Amino acid sequence: MVERLREQGVRDERVLAAMAAVPRHLFVEEALAHRAYEDTALPLGFQQTISQPFVVARMIELLAVGRPLGKTLEVGTGCGYQAAVLSHMATDVYSVERIAPLLERAKRNLRHLRLPNVRLKHADGSLGLPEAAPFDTIIVAAAGPTIPQALLDQLAPGGRLLMPVGPSWEQVLVMMERRANGFSETRLDPVRFVPLVAGVE
Ligand code: SAH
């Protein structure tokens, strides 16, 4: 999988090492485990998907250009795969998920890996995680029409946020960087993510 990521253009050795360190088959259901290292999104149940390895690597690489990830918030834990990858590069990972049974599964998946710097929380990530803010990095694994203001407010000076923005048929990754006098916005790759949904269940 890592060789394929390299061929697809992922260059950051820190990212490639983190991707190599996390066994993706532990995060997908047994019936799909033989497909865990294909470059494809796979179903998690609850109409959610585990992100495609290339997209996970690409997003983390963009966030880590020229700097460490520092204290990181992930919105949309899903099965916990991306949180595990992030844990190898960030000082602390806070990951929030709105669907309780998915979060329970992520907890079980991550327990085996013993990652002391990952904390999971059942919450609506569109509100961020005020009790742990500010964050150096915010990575959103679900798409919305706009970037929630609460997430921008919880970004530390110099911090970066990456989120898929737009309707399902034309989402792009949007990078927001907090500068001394406001935010810089960069529109990047076209992507396809499940929707960011308000409230918890
Ligand atoms: N990061 C995951 C991918 C998760 S898919 C991985 O590594 O596989 C996106 C997840 O975002 C879904 O589990 C969905 O339930 C969750 N989600 C959607 N809206 C949310 C919100 N407002 N707060 C928290 N999680 C949300």
Short mmCIF file of C-alpha atoms and ligand atoms in Angstrom, two decimals:
data_model
loop_
_atom_site.label_atom_id
_atom_site.label_comp_id
_atom_site.label_asym_id
_atom_site.label_seq_id
_atom_site.Cartn_x
_atom_site.Cartn_y
_atom_site.Cartn_z
CA MET A 1 0.00 0.00 0.00
CA VAL A 2 2.80 2.41 0.89
CA GLU A 3 4.55 1.80 -2.44
CA ARG A 4 1.32 2.63 -4.22
CA LEU A 5 0.94 5.82 -2.18
CA ARG A 6 4.45 6.79 -3.26
CA GLU A 7 3.51 6.18 -6.91
CA GLN A 8 0.38 8.27 -6.41
CA GLY A 9 2.60 11.18 -5.39
CA VAL A 10 2.73 11.07 -1.58
CA ARG A 11 6.28 12.21 -0.79
CA ASP A 12 6.39 13.05 2.92
CA GLU A 13 8.31 10.24 4.63
CA ARG A 14 6.64 11.04 7.96
CA VAL A 15 3.25 10.36 6.36
CA LEU A 16 4.41 7.19 4.58
CA ALA A 17 5.88 5.88 7.86
CA ALA A 18 2.64 6.62 9.74
CA MET A 19 0.58 4.86 7.02
CA ALA A 20 2.94 1.87 7.20
CA ALA A 21 2.61 1.71 10.98
CA VAL A 22 -1.19 1.27 11.06
CA PRO A 23 -2.66 -2.12 10.04
CA ARG A 24 -5.76 -1.06 8.07
CA HIS A 25 -7.28 -4.57 8.11
CA LEU A 26 -7.92 -4.20 11.87
CA PHE A 27 -10.37 -1.39 11.10
CA VAL A 28 -12.60 -3.02 8.50
CA GLU A 29 -15.14 -5.79 9.02
CA GLU A 30 -13.84 -9.31 8.68
CA ALA A 31 -15.73 -9.93 5.47
CA LEU A 32 -13.86 -7.03 3.87
CA ALA A 33 -10.46 -7.54 5.50
CA HIS A 34 -8.98 -9.02 2.31
CA ARG A 35 -9.65 -5.68 0.61
CA ALA A 36 -8.19 -3.53 3.40
CA TYR A 37 -5.07 -2.55 1.45
CA GLU A 38 -6.81 -1.66 -1.81
CA ASP A 39 -6.96 2.05 -2.50
CA THR A 40 -10.66 2.31 -1.99
CA ALA A 41 -13.21 3.53 0.54
CA LEU A 42 -14.99 0.60 2.28
CA PRO A 43 -18.38 0.50 4.06
CA LEU A 44 -18.45 0.79 7.86
CA GLY A 45 -22.20 0.37 8.34
CA PHE A 46 -24.47 3.28 9.39
CA GLN A 47 -24.07 4.50 5.76
CA GLN A 48 -20.50 5.59 6.57
CA THR A 49 -17.18 4.63 4.97
CA ILE A 50 -13.56 4.23 5.98
CA SER A 51 -11.65 6.76 3.87
CA GLN A 52 -9.50 5.74 0.93
CA PRO A 53 -5.81 5.39 1.99
CA PHE A 54 -4.66 7.90 -0.64
CA VAL A 55 -7.08 10.54 0.63
CA VAL A 56 -6.00 10.00 4.26
CA ALA A 57 -2.33 10.29 3.29
CA ARG A 58 -2.88 13.27 0.99
CA MET A 59 -4.86 15.24 3.58
CA ILE A 60 -2.31 14.63 6.33
CA GLU A 61 0.55 15.51 3.97
CA LEU A 62 -1.10 18.83 3.09
CA LEU A 63 -1.63 19.67 6.76
CA ALA A 64 1.98 18.80 7.65
CA VAL A 65 3.80 20.77 4.92
CA GLY A 66 6.71 22.54 6.61
CA ARG A 67 5.56 21.94 10.19
CA PRO A 68 4.52 19.32 12.76
CA LEU A 69 0.78 18.62 13.23
CA GLY A 70 0.88 19.50 16.93
CA LYS A 71 -2.41 19.23 18.81
CA THR A 72 -4.94 17.83 16.36
CA LEU A 73 -8.73 17.59 16.18
CA GLU A 74 -10.34 15.07 13.86
CA VAL A 75 -14.05 15.46 13.10
CA GLY A 76 -15.58 12.10 12.10
CA THR A 77 -13.77 9.22 13.85
CA GLY A 78 -15.60 6.51 11.89
CA CYS A 79 -13.71 3.29 12.63
CA GLY A 80 -10.71 5.18 14.04
CA TYR A 81 -8.30 4.44 11.18
CA GLN A 82 -7.29 8.00 10.40
CA ALA A 83 -7.03 8.82 14.12
CA ALA A 84 -4.49 5.99 14.43
CA VAL A 85 -2.46 7.34 11.49
CA LEU A 86 -2.60 10.86 12.95
CA SER A 87 -1.40 9.59 16.34
CA HIS A 88 1.99 8.79 14.80
CA MET A 89 2.48 12.39 13.69
CA ALA A 90 0.57 14.60 16.13
CA THR A 91 1.37 15.34 19.77
CA ASP A 92 -2.26 14.73 20.75
CA VAL A 93 -5.25 13.58 18.73
CA TYR A 94 -8.79 14.43 19.79
CA SER A 95 -11.32 12.72 17.57
CA VAL A 96 -15.09 13.22 17.73
CA GLU A 97 -17.84 11.07 16.22
CA ARG A 98 -21.62 11.71 16.24
CA ILE A 99 -22.76 8.05 15.90
CA ALA A 100 -22.33 6.31 19.28
CA PRO A 101 -22.01 2.69 18.07
CA LEU A 102 -19.34 3.72 15.56
CA LEU A 103 -17.39 5.44 18.29
CA GLU A 104 -17.61 2.28 20.41
CA ARG A 105 -16.22 0.28 17.54
CA ALA A 106 -13.40 2.79 17.06
CA LYS A 107 -12.57 2.48 20.76
CA ARG A 108 -12.35 -1.29 20.42
CA ASN A 109 -10.20 -1.03 17.29
CA LEU A 110 -7.79 1.44 18.87
CA ARG A 111 -7.50 -0.38 22.19
CA HIS A 112 -5.37 -3.10 20.54
CA LEU A 113 -2.93 -0.53 19.21
CA ARG A 114 -2.28 1.21 22.53
CA LEU A 115 -1.99 4.77 21.29
CA PRO A 116 -1.73 6.87 24.47
CA ASN A 117 -2.12 10.21 22.69
CA VAL A 118 -5.57 9.54 21.14
CA ARG A 119 -8.78 10.62 22.89
CA LEU A 120 -12.21 9.86 21.46
CA LYS A 121 -15.41 11.68 22.19
CA HIS A 122 -19.10 11.23 21.30
CA ALA A 123 -20.03 14.73 20.12
CA ASP A 124 -21.19 16.87 17.22
CA GLY A 125 -17.89 17.86 15.64
CA SER A 126 -19.40 20.80 13.79
CA LEU A 127 -19.18 22.52 17.18
CA GLY A 128 -15.52 21.55 17.52
CA LEU A 129 -14.28 20.52 20.96
CA PRO A 130 -14.14 23.75 22.98
CA GLU A 131 -12.77 22.10 26.13
CA ALA A 132 -9.59 21.03 24.31
CA ALA A 133 -9.18 24.06 21.96
CA PRO A 134 -7.17 25.68 20.47
CA PHE A 135 -5.84 23.17 17.92
CA ASP A 136 -2.82 23.43 15.65
CA THR A 137 -4.53 21.14 13.15
CA ILE A 138 -8.19 20.37 12.39
CA ILE A 139 -9.04 17.64 9.89
CA VAL A 140 -12.67 17.13 8.91
CA ALA A 141 -13.60 13.73 7.45
CA ALA A 142 -17.10 14.71 6.32
CA ALA A 143 -18.27 17.34 3.81
CA GLY A 144 -20.43 20.39 4.38
CA PRO A 145 -21.64 23.41 2.42
CA THR A 146 -19.38 25.72 4.45
CA ILE A 147 -16.73 25.44 7.16
CA PRO A 148 -18.38 25.71 10.60
CA GLN A 149 -17.41 28.95 12.35
CA ALA A 150 -16.79 27.07 15.64
CA LEU A 151 -13.97 25.13 13.97
CA LEU A 152 -12.32 28.29 12.65
CA ASP A 153 -12.63 29.86 16.11
CA GLN A 154 -10.82 26.87 17.66
CA LEU A 155 -7.79 27.09 15.36
CA ALA A 156 -4.57 28.27 17.05
CA PRO A 157 -2.48 31.08 15.49
CA GLY A 158 -0.63 29.55 12.52
CA GLY A 159 -3.01 26.57 12.68
CA ARG A 160 -4.41 24.77 9.65
CA LEU A 161 -7.82 23.26 8.95
CA LEU A 162 -8.64 20.98 6.03
CA MET A 163 -12.21 20.09 5.10
CA PRO A 164 -14.14 18.86 2.05
CA VAL A 165 -16.59 21.60 1.07
CA GLY A 166 -19.48 21.50 -1.40
CA PRO A 167 -22.39 19.27 -2.48
CA SER A 168 -21.74 15.53 -3.03
CA TRP A 169 -21.15 15.97 -6.77
CA GLU A 170 -18.57 18.75 -6.55
CA GLN A 171 -16.67 18.75 -3.25
CA VAL A 172 -13.15 20.15 -3.01
CA LEU A 173 -10.69 20.11 -0.14
CA VAL A 174 -10.43 23.59 1.37
CA MET A 175 -7.41 24.54 3.48
CA MET A 176 -7.78 27.40 5.95
CA GLU A 177 -4.71 28.81 7.65
CA ARG A 178 -4.96 31.19 10.59
CA ARG A 179 -2.73 34.23 10.05
CA ALA A 180 -2.09 37.26 12.27
CA ASN A 181 -4.73 39.25 10.37
CA GLY A 182 -7.31 36.61 9.48
CA PHE A 183 -7.51 33.41 7.41
CA SER A 184 -5.98 32.39 4.13
CA GLU A 185 -8.12 30.02 2.04
CA THR A 186 -6.84 27.58 -0.58
CA ARG A 187 -9.03 25.32 -2.71
CA LEU A 188 -7.36 21.98 -3.50
CA ASP A 189 -8.31 18.54 -4.86
CA PRO A 190 -11.81 17.38 -5.87
CA VAL A 191 -12.97 14.69 -3.41
CA ARG A 192 -16.03 12.70 -2.35
CA PHE A 193 -16.95 12.42 1.34
CA VAL A 194 -20.05 11.50 3.34
CA PRO A 195 -21.97 14.54 4.66
CA LEU A 196 -21.25 16.36 7.91
CA VAL A 197 -24.47 16.03 9.91
CA ALA A 198 -25.45 18.11 12.93
CA GLY A 199 -26.43 16.55 16.29
CA VAL A 200 -25.54 13.19 17.81
CA GLU A 201 -27.24 9.78 17.66
N1 SAH B 1 -11.93 9.22 9.64
C1 SAH B 1 -12.69 8.01 9.30
C2 SAH B 1 -13.68 8.28 8.18
C3 SAH B 1 -15.00 8.54 8.71
S1 SAH B 1 -16.29 8.83 7.56
C4 SAH B 1 -11.78 6.87 8.95
O1 SAH B 1 -10.61 6.93 9.23
O2 SAH B 1 -12.25 5.90 8.44
C5 SAH B 1 -16.96 10.28 8.29
C6 SAH B 1 -17.48 10.15 9.70
O3 SAH B 1 -17.90 11.45 10.09
C7 SAH B 1 -18.69 9.23 9.86
O4 SAH B 1 -18.40 8.25 10.81
C8 SAH B 1 -19.79 10.18 10.34
O5 SAH B 1 -20.69 9.60 11.26
C9 SAH B 1 -18.99 11.29 10.98
N2 SAH B 1 -19.66 12.58 11.12
C10 SAH B 1 -20.51 13.19 10.26
N3 SAH B 1 -20.91 14.38 10.77
C11 SAH B 1 -20.32 14.51 11.99
C12 SAH B 1 -20.36 15.50 13.01
N4 SAH B 1 -21.10 16.62 12.91
N5 SAH B 1 -19.64 15.29 14.14
C13 SAH B 1 -18.88 14.17 14.29
N6 SAH B 1 -18.80 13.20 13.36
C14 SAH B 1 -19.52 13.36 12.21
#
